[in-house]
mmCIF file of C-alpha atoms and ligand atoms in Angstrom:
data_model
loop_
_atom_site.group_PDB
_atom_site.id
_atom_site.type_symbol
_atom_site.label_atom_id
_atom_site.label_comp_id
_atom_site.label_asym_id
_atom_site.label_seq_id
_atom_site.Cartn_x
_atom_site.Cartn_y
_atom_site.Cartn_z
ATOM 1 C CA UNK A 1 -17.867 8.216 32.568
ATOM 2 C CA UNK A 2 -19.205 11.463 31.084
ATOM 3 C CA UNK A 3 -18.601 12.032 27.360
ATOM 4 C CA UNK A 4 -15.926 14.893 27.705
ATOM 5 C CA UNK A 5 -13.730 12.865 30.056
ATOM 6 C CA UNK A 6 -13.760 9.844 27.903
ATOM 7 C CA UNK A 7 -12.732 12.007 25.215
ATOM 8 C CA UNK A 8 -9.810 13.640 26.865
ATOM 9 C CA UNK A 9 -9.014 10.258 28.493
ATOM 10 C CA UNK A 10 -8.667 8.730 24.814
ATOM 11 C CA UNK A 11 -5.326 11.062 24.213
ATOM 12 C CA UNK A 12 -6.555 11.746 20.708
ATOM 13 C CA UNK A 13 -7.941 14.583 21.944
ATOM 14 C CA UNK A 14 -7.546 16.781 18.858
ATOM 15 C CA UNK A 15 -8.745 14.517 16.543
ATOM 16 C CA UNK A 16 -11.915 13.724 18.207
ATOM 17 C CA UNK A 17 -12.453 17.467 19.329
ATOM 18 C CA UNK A 18 -13.054 18.881 15.843
ATOM 19 C CA UNK A 19 -16.123 16.662 16.040
ATOM 20 C CA UNK A 20 -17.478 18.296 19.408
ATOM 21 C CA UNK A 21 -18.771 22.577 20.074
ATOM 22 C CA UNK A 22 -15.992 22.859 22.607
ATOM 23 C CA UNK A 23 -13.108 23.023 20.241
ATOM 24 C CA UNK A 24 -11.732 26.534 21.913
ATOM 25 C CA UNK A 25 -11.787 24.493 25.366
ATOM 26 C CA UNK A 26 -9.813 21.417 23.876
ATOM 27 C CA UNK A 27 -7.271 23.832 22.512
ATOM 28 C CA UNK A 28 -7.789 23.404 19.039
ATOM 29 C CA UNK A 29 -7.443 26.061 16.929
ATOM 30 C CA UNK A 30 -9.667 26.846 13.985
ATOM 31 C CA UNK A 31 -10.238 29.727 11.555
ATOM 32 C CA UNK A 32 -12.497 30.519 8.202
ATOM 33 C CA UNK A 33 -9.528 30.821 5.801
ATOM 34 C CA UNK A 34 -10.449 28.473 3.155
ATOM 35 C CA UNK A 35 -7.858 26.167 1.442
ATOM 36 C CA UNK A 36 -7.668 24.505 -2.291
ATOM 37 C CA UNK A 37 -5.436 22.154 -2.568
ATOM 38 C CA UNK A 38 -4.146 20.118 -5.473
ATOM 39 C CA UNK A 39 -3.783 16.393 -5.164
ATOM 40 C CA UNK A 40 -1.954 14.163 -7.529
ATOM 41 C CA UNK A 41 -1.755 10.614 -7.726
ATOM 42 C CA UNK A 42 0.405 8.075 -8.967
ATOM 43 C CA UNK A 43 -3.194 6.084 -10.585
ATOM 44 C CA UNK A 44 -5.282 6.649 -13.673
ATOM 45 C CA UNK A 45 -8.297 8.551 -13.009
ATOM 46 C CA UNK A 46 -10.892 6.616 -11.012
ATOM 47 C CA UNK A 47 -9.261 3.698 -11.480
ATOM 48 C CA UNK A 48 -10.920 0.218 -9.338
ATOM 49 C CA UNK A 49 -10.089 0.386 -5.578
ATOM 50 C CA UNK A 50 -7.202 3.055 -6.063
ATOM 51 C CA UNK A 51 -7.867 5.882 -7.994
ATOM 52 C CA UNK A 52 -11.733 5.667 -6.143
ATOM 53 C CA UNK A 53 -9.726 5.577 -2.932
ATOM 54 C CA UNK A 54 -8.087 9.018 -3.927
ATOM 55 C CA UNK A 55 -11.932 10.121 -4.421
ATOM 56 C CA UNK A 56 -12.764 8.970 -1.404
ATOM 57 C CA UNK A 57 -10.333 10.524 0.818
ATOM 58 C CA UNK A 58 -11.073 14.040 -1.278
ATOM 59 C CA UNK A 59 -14.782 13.536 -0.624
ATOM 60 C CA UNK A 60 -14.256 12.973 2.979
ATOM 61 C CA UNK A 61 -11.780 15.955 3.465
ATOM 62 C CA UNK A 62 -14.430 18.447 1.731
ATOM 63 C CA UNK A 63 -17.075 17.017 3.507
ATOM 64 C CA UNK A 64 -15.511 17.183 6.894
ATOM 65 C CA UNK A 65 -14.305 20.637 6.324
ATOM 66 C CA UNK A 66 -17.683 21.762 5.105
ATOM 67 C CA UNK A 67 -15.952 22.822 2.190
ATOM 68 C CA UNK A 68 -13.163 24.812 3.665
ATOM 69 C CA UNK A 69 -11.002 22.495 1.963
ATOM 70 C CA UNK A 70 -11.325 22.241 -1.603
ATOM 71 C CA UNK A 71 -9.330 18.850 -3.336
ATOM 72 C CA UNK A 72 -8.867 18.956 -6.918
ATOM 73 C CA UNK A 73 -7.648 15.742 -8.149
ATOM 74 C CA UNK A 74 -4.915 15.484 -10.735
ATOM 75 C CA UNK A 75 -4.677 11.686 -11.998
ATOM 76 C CA UNK A 76 -1.453 10.386 -13.216
ATOM 77 C CA UNK A 77 -0.055 12.615 -16.464
ATOM 78 C CA UNK A 78 -2.902 14.961 -15.873
ATOM 79 C CA UNK A 79 -0.387 17.943 -14.081
ATOM 80 C CA UNK A 80 2.730 15.177 -13.204
ATOM 81 C CA UNK A 81 3.536 11.888 -14.970
ATOM 82 C CA UNK A 82 3.066 9.179 -12.002
ATOM 83 C CA UNK A 83 6.515 8.726 -10.887
ATOM 84 C CA UNK A 84 6.864 12.749 -10.438
ATOM 85 C CA UNK A 85 4.432 13.109 -7.653
ATOM 86 C CA UNK A 86 7.026 12.458 -5.169
ATOM 87 C CA UNK A 87 9.001 15.349 -6.124
ATOM 88 C CA UNK A 88 6.342 17.727 -7.169
ATOM 89 C CA UNK A 89 4.579 17.230 -3.727
ATOM 90 C CA UNK A 90 7.843 17.796 -2.314
ATOM 91 C CA UNK A 91 8.738 20.711 -4.419
ATOM 92 C CA UNK A 92 5.032 22.364 -3.211
ATOM 93 C CA UNK A 93 3.665 22.303 -7.141
ATOM 94 C CA UNK A 94 0.675 20.275 -5.258
ATOM 95 C CA UNK A 95 0.165 20.529 -1.734
ATOM 96 C CA UNK A 96 -1.166 16.761 -1.817
ATOM 97 C CA UNK A 97 -0.111 13.561 -3.741
ATOM 98 C CA UNK A 98 -0.988 9.738 -3.266
ATOM 99 C CA UNK A 99 0.684 6.789 -4.419
ATOM 100 C CA UNK A 100 3.020 4.007 -2.704
ATOM 101 C CA UNK A 101 5.812 4.792 -1.023
ATOM 102 C CA UNK A 102 7.826 1.369 -2.523
ATOM 103 C CA UNK A 103 7.700 3.438 -5.714
ATOM 104 C CA UNK A 104 10.422 6.254 -3.858
ATOM 105 C CA UNK A 105 12.819 3.966 -3.245
ATOM 106 C CA UNK A 106 15.134 5.839 -5.693
ATOM 107 C CA UNK A 107 14.694 8.951 -2.867
ATOM 108 C CA UNK A 108 15.276 6.475 -0.037
ATOM 109 C CA UNK A 109 15.603 2.308 -0.176
ATOM 110 C CA UNK A 110 13.679 2.660 3.642
ATOM 111 C CA UNK A 111 10.829 4.058 1.892
ATOM 112 C CA UNK A 112 9.554 0.606 0.868
ATOM 113 C CA UNK A 113 8.959 -0.500 4.427
ATOM 114 C CA UNK A 114 6.096 1.903 4.662
ATOM 115 C CA UNK A 115 4.345 0.277 1.615
ATOM 116 C CA UNK A 116 5.198 -3.572 1.702
ATOM 117 C CA UNK A 117 8.179 -5.886 1.488
ATOM 118 C CA UNK A 118 8.035 -9.154 0.154
ATOM 119 C CA UNK A 119 7.207 -11.614 3.035
ATOM 120 C CA UNK A 120 6.889 -8.700 5.503
ATOM 121 C CA UNK A 121 3.686 -7.918 7.363
ATOM 122 C CA UNK A 122 0.253 -8.211 6.366
ATOM 123 C CA UNK A 123 -2.431 -5.348 6.388
ATOM 124 C CA UNK A 124 -3.332 -5.866 10.140
ATOM 125 C CA UNK A 125 0.454 -6.128 11.278
ATOM 126 C CA UNK A 126 1.127 -3.179 9.272
ATOM 127 C CA UNK A 127 -1.294 -0.676 10.571
ATOM 128 C CA UNK A 128 -0.667 -1.997 13.754
ATOM 129 C CA UNK A 129 3.298 -1.299 13.272
ATOM 130 C CA UNK A 130 2.797 2.102 11.405
ATOM 131 C CA UNK A 131 -0.003 3.449 14.273
ATOM 132 C CA UNK A 132 1.556 1.451 17.717
ATOM 133 C CA UNK A 133 4.843 0.211 16.514
ATOM 134 C CA UNK A 134 6.715 3.131 15.871
ATOM 135 C CA UNK A 135 6.304 2.873 11.991
ATOM 136 C CA UNK A 136 4.708 6.141 11.578
ATOM 137 C CA UNK A 137 7.525 8.109 13.286
ATOM 138 C CA UNK A 138 9.956 6.416 11.664
ATOM 139 C CA UNK A 139 8.253 7.170 8.240
ATOM 140 C CA UNK A 140 8.388 10.917 8.716
ATOM 141 C CA UNK A 141 11.545 10.761 9.405
ATOM 142 C CA UNK A 142 12.545 9.191 5.965
ATOM 143 C CA UNK A 143 10.038 11.268 4.406
ATOM 144 C CA UNK A 144 11.636 14.882 6.482
ATOM 145 C CA UNK A 145 14.339 15.610 4.184
ATOM 146 C CA UNK A 146 11.993 16.219 1.257
ATOM 147 C CA UNK A 147 10.113 18.571 3.485
ATOM 148 C CA UNK A 148 6.824 16.314 3.248
ATOM 149 C CA UNK A 149 4.256 14.503 6.157
ATOM 150 C CA UNK A 150 3.212 10.986 4.944
ATOM 151 C CA UNK A 151 0.142 9.550 6.557
ATOM 152 C CA UNK A 152 -1.294 5.870 5.766
ATOM 153 C CA UNK A 153 -4.076 6.294 2.937
ATOM 154 C CA UNK A 154 -5.181 2.847 2.010
ATOM 155 C CA UNK A 155 -4.425 -0.894 1.683
ATOM 156 C CA UNK A 156 -5.425 -3.310 -1.174
ATOM 157 C CA UNK A 157 -4.825 -6.016 1.514
ATOM 158 C CA UNK A 158 -2.520 -9.416 0.628
ATOM 159 C CA UNK A 159 -2.107 -9.443 -3.601
ATOM 160 C CA UNK A 160 -1.597 -12.665 -5.545
ATOM 161 C CA UNK A 161 1.356 -13.923 -6.611
ATOM 162 C CA UNK A 162 0.336 -13.086 -10.381
ATOM 163 C CA UNK A 163 -0.305 -14.747 -13.422
ATOM 164 C CA UNK A 164 1.942 -17.360 -15.149
ATOM 165 C CA UNK A 165 1.791 -19.287 -18.587
ATOM 166 C CA UNK A 166 3.204 -22.302 -17.224
ATOM 167 C CA UNK A 167 2.666 -23.978 -13.708
ATOM 168 C CA UNK A 168 5.609 -23.411 -11.141
ATOM 169 C CA UNK A 169 6.091 -26.576 -9.511
ATOM 170 C CA UNK A 170 9.782 -26.019 -8.122
ATOM 171 C CA UNK A 171 12.702 -22.902 -8.300
ATOM 172 C CA UNK A 172 13.847 -24.256 -11.366
ATOM 173 C CA UNK A 173 10.846 -23.440 -13.196
ATOM 174 C CA UNK A 174 11.636 -19.425 -12.309
ATOM 175 C CA UNK A 175 14.657 -20.089 -14.601
ATOM 176 C CA UNK A 176 14.485 -17.698 -17.693
ATOM 177 C CA UNK A 177 10.745 -16.541 -16.716
ATOM 178 C CA UNK A 178 10.761 -12.816 -17.648
ATOM 179 C CA UNK A 179 8.014 -11.538 -14.865
ATOM 180 C CA UNK A 180 6.585 -7.951 -14.736
ATOM 181 C CA UNK A 181 7.554 -7.788 -11.256
ATOM 182 C CA UNK A 182 8.767 -4.863 -9.266
ATOM 183 C CA UNK A 183 10.643 -3.710 -6.438
ATOM 184 C CA UNK A 184 12.524 -6.019 -4.176
ATOM 185 C CA UNK A 185 10.300 -8.969 -5.560
ATOM 186 C CA UNK A 186 11.991 -8.263 -8.547
ATOM 187 C CA UNK A 187 15.251 -8.387 -7.368
ATOM 188 C CA UNK A 188 14.528 -11.832 -5.671
ATOM 189 C CA UNK A 189 12.961 -13.441 -9.100
ATOM 190 C CA UNK A 190 16.757 -12.288 -10.398
ATOM 191 C CA UNK A 191 18.411 -14.079 -8.092
ATOM 192 C CA UNK A 192 16.208 -16.883 -8.482
ATOM 193 C CA UNK A 193 17.463 -17.167 -12.060
ATOM 194 C CA UNK A 194 14.468 -14.905 -13.940
ATOM 195 C CA UNK A 195 14.048 -11.927 -15.386
ATOM 196 C CA UNK A 196 12.136 -9.249 -13.892
ATOM 197 C CA UNK A 197 11.205 -6.366 -15.661
ATOM 198 C CA UNK A 198 8.984 -3.680 -14.937
ATOM 199 C CA UNK A 199 5.961 -2.306 -17.265
ATOM 200 C CA UNK A 200 3.493 0.366 -17.198
ATOM 201 C CA UNK A 201 -0.424 -0.730 -16.571
ATOM 202 C CA UNK A 202 -1.328 0.319 -19.798
ATOM 203 C CA UNK A 203 1.414 -2.228 -21.344
ATOM 204 C CA UNK A 204 0.479 -5.169 -19.084
ATOM 205 C CA UNK A 205 -2.409 -7.222 -20.858
ATOM 206 C CA UNK A 206 -0.641 -7.081 -24.020
ATOM 207 C CA UNK A 207 2.741 -7.956 -22.809
ATOM 208 C CA UNK A 208 1.450 -11.649 -21.232
ATOM 209 C CA UNK A 209 -1.153 -11.891 -24.257
ATOM 210 C CA UNK A 210 1.547 -11.847 -26.744
ATOM 211 C CA UNK A 211 4.202 -13.848 -24.780
ATOM 212 C CA UNK A 212 6.869 -11.090 -24.286
ATOM 213 C CA UNK A 213 6.521 -11.894 -21.093
ATOM 214 C CA UNK A 214 5.827 -15.166 -19.406
ATOM 215 C CA UNK A 215 4.426 -14.000 -15.948
ATOM 216 C CA UNK A 216 2.735 -10.933 -14.361
ATOM 217 C CA UNK A 217 1.789 -10.110 -10.766
ATOM 218 C CA UNK A 218 -0.534 -6.793 -10.405
ATOM 219 C CA UNK A 219 -2.714 -6.446 -7.659
ATOM 220 C CA UNK A 220 -5.650 -9.139 -6.860
ATOM 221 C CA UNK A 221 -8.785 -10.827 -8.315
ATOM 222 C CA UNK A 222 -10.845 -7.667 -8.399
ATOM 223 C CA UNK A 223 -8.237 -5.627 -10.285
ATOM 224 C CA UNK A 224 -6.798 -7.999 -12.365
ATOM 225 C CA UNK A 225 -9.775 -8.958 -13.643
ATOM 226 C CA UNK A 226 -10.365 -5.336 -14.561
ATOM 227 C CA UNK A 227 -7.697 -5.413 -17.232
ATOM 228 C CA UNK A 228 -8.373 -8.661 -18.501
ATOM 229 C CA UNK A 229 -5.453 -10.948 -17.272
ATOM 230 C CA UNK A 230 -7.621 -14.116 -16.909
ATOM 231 C CA UNK A 231 -7.789 -13.937 -20.873
ATOM 232 C CA UNK A 232 -3.918 -13.555 -21.364
ATOM 233 C CA UNK A 233 -2.661 -16.690 -18.809
ATOM 234 C CA UNK A 234 -3.973 -19.360 -17.312
ATOM 235 C CA UNK A 235 -2.411 -20.305 -14.077
ATOM 236 C CA UNK A 236 -2.886 -17.679 -11.532
ATOM 237 C CA UNK A 237 -0.850 -18.289 -8.406
ATOM 238 C CA UNK A 238 -1.427 -17.280 -4.285
ATOM 239 C CA UNK A 239 -0.504 -15.935 -2.162
ATOM 240 C CA UNK A 240 1.103 -12.536 -2.881
ATOM 241 C CA UNK A 241 4.619 -13.066 -1.235
ATOM 242 C CA UNK A 242 5.990 -9.949 -3.019
ATOM 243 C CA UNK A 243 3.179 -7.718 -1.669
ATOM 244 C CA UNK A 244 1.534 -9.012 1.557
ATOM 245 C CA UNK A 245 -0.271 -5.809 2.550
ATOM 246 C CA UNK A 246 0.566 -2.642 0.209
ATOM 247 C CA UNK A 247 0.015 0.596 2.119
ATOM 248 C CA UNK A 248 -1.095 3.747 -0.007
ATOM 249 C CA UNK A 249 0.423 6.882 0.998
ATOM 250 C CA UNK A 250 -0.966 10.381 1.618
ATOM 251 C CA UNK A 251 1.702 13.120 1.090
ATOM 252 C CA UNK A 252 1.621 16.381 1.645
ATOM 253 C CA UNK A 253 3.963 19.446 1.652
ATOM 254 C CA UNK A 254 4.956 20.056 5.282
ATOM 255 C CA UNK A 255 4.578 24.268 4.382
ATOM 256 C CA UNK A 256 1.141 23.416 3.134
ATOM 257 C CA UNK A 257 0.476 21.302 5.951
ATOM 258 C CA UNK A 258 1.736 23.845 8.662
ATOM 259 C CA UNK A 259 -0.394 26.476 6.909
ATOM 260 C CA UNK A 260 -3.673 24.365 8.091
ATOM 261 C CA UNK A 261 -5.312 25.432 11.703
ATOM 262 C CA UNK A 262 -5.029 22.517 13.717
ATOM 263 C CA UNK A 263 -8.795 21.322 13.333
ATOM 264 C CA UNK A 264 -8.417 20.880 9.419
ATOM 265 C CA UNK A 265 -5.178 19.044 10.297
ATOM 266 C CA UNK A 266 -7.254 16.642 12.154
ATOM 267 C CA UNK A 267 -9.556 16.430 9.509
ATOM 268 C CA UNK A 268 -6.620 15.224 6.729
ATOM 269 C CA UNK A 269 -5.360 12.751 9.307
ATOM 270 C CA UNK A 270 -8.880 11.429 10.389
ATOM 271 C CA UNK A 271 -9.627 11.426 6.494
ATOM 272 C CA UNK A 272 -7.066 9.508 5.817
ATOM 273 C CA UNK A 273 -7.672 6.713 8.324
ATOM 274 C CA UNK A 274 -11.326 6.428 6.937
ATOM 275 C CA UNK A 275 -10.068 6.179 3.567
ATOM 276 C CA UNK A 276 -7.548 3.252 4.681
ATOM 277 C CA UNK A 277 -10.022 1.487 6.514
ATOM 278 C CA UNK A 278 -12.780 2.009 3.068
ATOM 279 C CA UNK A 279 -10.065 0.878 0.623
ATOM 280 C CA UNK A 280 -9.526 -2.655 2.564
ATOM 281 C CA UNK A 281 -13.160 -3.264 2.802
ATOM 282 C CA UNK A 282 -13.858 -2.717 -0.623
ATOM 283 C CA UNK A 283 -10.840 -4.993 -1.747
ATOM 284 C CA UNK A 284 -12.105 -7.590 0.476
ATOM 285 C CA UNK A 285 -15.662 -7.696 -0.640
ATOM 286 C CA UNK A 286 -14.976 -7.083 -4.311
ATOM 287 C CA UNK A 287 -12.251 -9.536 -4.534
ATOM 288 C CA UNK A 288 -13.946 -12.074 -3.101
ATOM 289 C CA UNK A 289 -16.971 -11.830 -6.091
ATOM 290 C CA UNK A 290 -14.072 -11.721 -8.931
ATOM 291 C CA UNK A 291 -12.751 -14.730 -7.578
ATOM 292 C CA UNK A 292 -15.661 -16.523 -7.367
ATOM 293 C CA UNK A 293 -16.232 -15.449 -11.042
ATOM 294 C CA UNK A 294 -12.443 -16.943 -11.739
ATOM 295 C CA UNK A 295 -13.031 -20.043 -10.047
ATOM 296 C CA UNK A 296 -15.931 -20.808 -12.197
ATOM 297 C CA UNK A 297 -14.007 -20.205 -15.750
ATOM 298 C CA UNK A 298 -12.488 -22.964 -16.944
ATOM 299 C CA UNK A 299 -9.765 -21.387 -18.829
ATOM 300 C CA UNK A 300 -8.131 -20.661 -15.171
ATOM 301 C CA UNK A 301 -6.380 -22.556 -12.549
ATOM 302 C CA UNK A 302 -5.933 -21.271 -9.292
ATOM 303 C CA UNK A 303 -2.315 -22.914 -7.515
ATOM 304 C CA UNK A 304 -0.814 -22.442 -4.703
ATOM 305 C CA UNK A 305 2.908 -22.054 -4.959
ATOM 306 C CA UNK A 306 4.715 -25.101 -3.507
ATOM 307 C CA UNK A 307 5.650 -24.807 0.151
ATOM 308 C CA UNK A 308 9.421 -24.856 -1.104
ATOM 309 C CA UNK A 309 9.149 -22.465 -3.478
ATOM 310 C CA UNK A 310 7.744 -19.878 -1.326
ATOM 311 C CA UNK A 311 10.663 -21.052 1.136
ATOM 312 C CA UNK A 312 13.365 -20.512 -1.382
ATOM 313 C CA UNK A 313 11.496 -17.208 -2.180
ATOM 314 C CA UNK A 314 11.552 -16.225 1.224
ATOM 315 C CA UNK A 315 15.386 -17.029 2.116
ATOM 316 C CA UNK A 316 16.476 -14.767 -1.483
ATOM 317 C CA UNK A 317 14.051 -11.938 -0.074
ATOM 318 C CA UNK A 318 16.008 -11.992 3.422
ATOM 319 C CA UNK A 319 19.631 -12.009 1.529
ATOM 320 C CA UNK A 320 18.446 -8.988 -0.844
ATOM 321 C CA UNK A 321 17.155 -7.078 2.291
ATOM 322 C CA UNK A 322 20.095 -7.680 4.947
ATOM 323 C CA UNK A 323 22.469 -6.468 1.888
ATOM 324 C CA UNK A 324 20.413 -3.333 1.739
ATOM 325 C CA UNK A 325 20.801 -2.875 5.109
ATOM 326 C CA UNK A 326 24.859 -2.953 5.005
ATOM 327 C CA UNK A 327 24.417 -0.046 2.364
ATOM 328 C CA UNK A 328 22.422 2.155 4.300
ATOM 329 C CA UNK A 329 21.839 2.781 8.191
ATOM 330 C CA UNK A 330 18.376 4.370 7.514
ATOM 331 C CA UNK A 331 16.815 1.351 6.204
ATOM 332 C CA UNK A 332 18.398 -1.133 8.423
ATOM 333 C CA UNK A 333 17.000 1.309 11.516
ATOM 334 C CA UNK A 334 13.797 0.791 9.900
ATOM 335 C CA UNK A 335 14.334 -3.271 9.258
ATOM 336 C CA UNK A 336 15.338 -3.686 12.638
ATOM 337 C CA UNK A 337 12.232 -1.680 13.786
ATOM 338 C CA UNK A 338 10.266 -3.846 11.475
ATOM 339 C CA UNK A 339 11.836 -7.087 12.206
ATOM 340 C CA UNK A 340 11.572 -6.791 16.048
ATOM 341 C CA UNK A 341 7.435 -5.954 15.254
ATOM 342 C CA UNK A 342 7.070 -9.013 13.332
ATOM 343 C CA UNK A 343 8.794 -11.312 16.257
ATOM 344 C CA UNK A 344 6.094 -10.007 18.389
ATOM 345 C CA UNK A 345 3.005 -9.942 15.979
ATOM 346 C CA UNK A 346 3.424 -13.304 14.379
ATOM 347 C CA UNK A 347 3.157 -15.032 17.736
ATOM 348 C CA UNK A 348 0.124 -13.461 18.167
ATOM 349 C CA UNK A 349 -0.918 -13.900 14.771
ATOM 350 C CA UNK A 350 -0.590 -17.525 14.963
ATOM 351 C CA UNK A 351 -3.203 -17.919 17.885
ATOM 352 C CA UNK A 352 -5.611 -15.634 16.710
ATOM 353 C CA UNK A 353 -6.236 -15.068 12.886
ATOM 354 C CA UNK A 354 -4.529 -17.923 11.601
ATOM 355 C CA UNK A 355 -6.092 -20.308 14.110
ATOM 356 C CA UNK A 356 -9.461 -18.760 13.634
ATOM 357 C CA UNK A 357 -9.294 -18.732 9.789
ATOM 358 C CA UNK A 358 -7.685 -22.761 10.053
ATOM 359 C CA UNK A 359 -11.482 -23.415 11.592
ATOM 360 C CA UNK A 360 -13.350 -21.885 8.942
ATOM 361 C CA UNK A 361 -11.270 -23.382 6.216
ATOM 362 C CA UNK A 362 -11.503 -26.797 7.374
ATOM 363 C CA UNK A 363 -15.474 -26.544 8.178
HETATM 364 CA CA1 CA B 1 1.274 -5.828 -6.993
#
């Protein structure tokens, strides 16, 4: 097959055409106009994996556009506070933002599906749903009233269940447990008899070390070791039922998006995809290294949640999600889409990734 026929046959011609000299023939508009955009984030500057992921995204866009797009990054609090990123981009005071959709449940409960929900999809499934299962179209619909264009731009992969100052042997051990755990996961803990609290990153370590909280989830070994959580509690539980695949997002003000020529739109779109691949790869590599460090630490016990605890938490999760669906038709539609996708992805996962990984574990 000739190269141009091959590119045309992919259907995603716009994305690839930017890399070819035949952009005019492919119908992709271009211009010499230069764009200088502000990118506001919910992360601390250069925070490992997340803040550095934003740096990667900006660098990809600047390099691929040969400087026609210049991106200035503002970490949390530098231009707007972390939790005002959505509004800042919606209103156009910044053209672009980076964060996670579950931070915006106050705008739309349905947004949470585009980050992660407890006992939801893993990263493979989440990307498959977004790109090939209708998820991205729903995400655009949810954000459209806010004048925002969303793109997946990063994923941490499955997180850890968190750090606990006492063992969790049964559901009754969650009674009275005061834990930093946001979102739907926090509501699930509350229904299990615990007390969810939300703390900013800067306060988590001290709260756990001083005993003002009994437990916290944060991310996974790479990020958790970076803020010293292994020095504040003994028991490190898995799996991260509360966040199986947090997708990070790049949000763009729609007026700013529409002002870009098509070739720059393609560059931004592909830079976001490339950032997802880069971040998931970085987390895999660095989590593995950090886990080895924790396994060698005699002050840390790495434990799996008992099966009946996971089953109990899963039942509570679905009761919370089903109640949200009763109150919010858009949430219900997105949940239907996600649930239908999981119903077909899980049987495939079971005989592919899961079955293969089982052979590795037993060898
Ligand atoms: Ca987390």
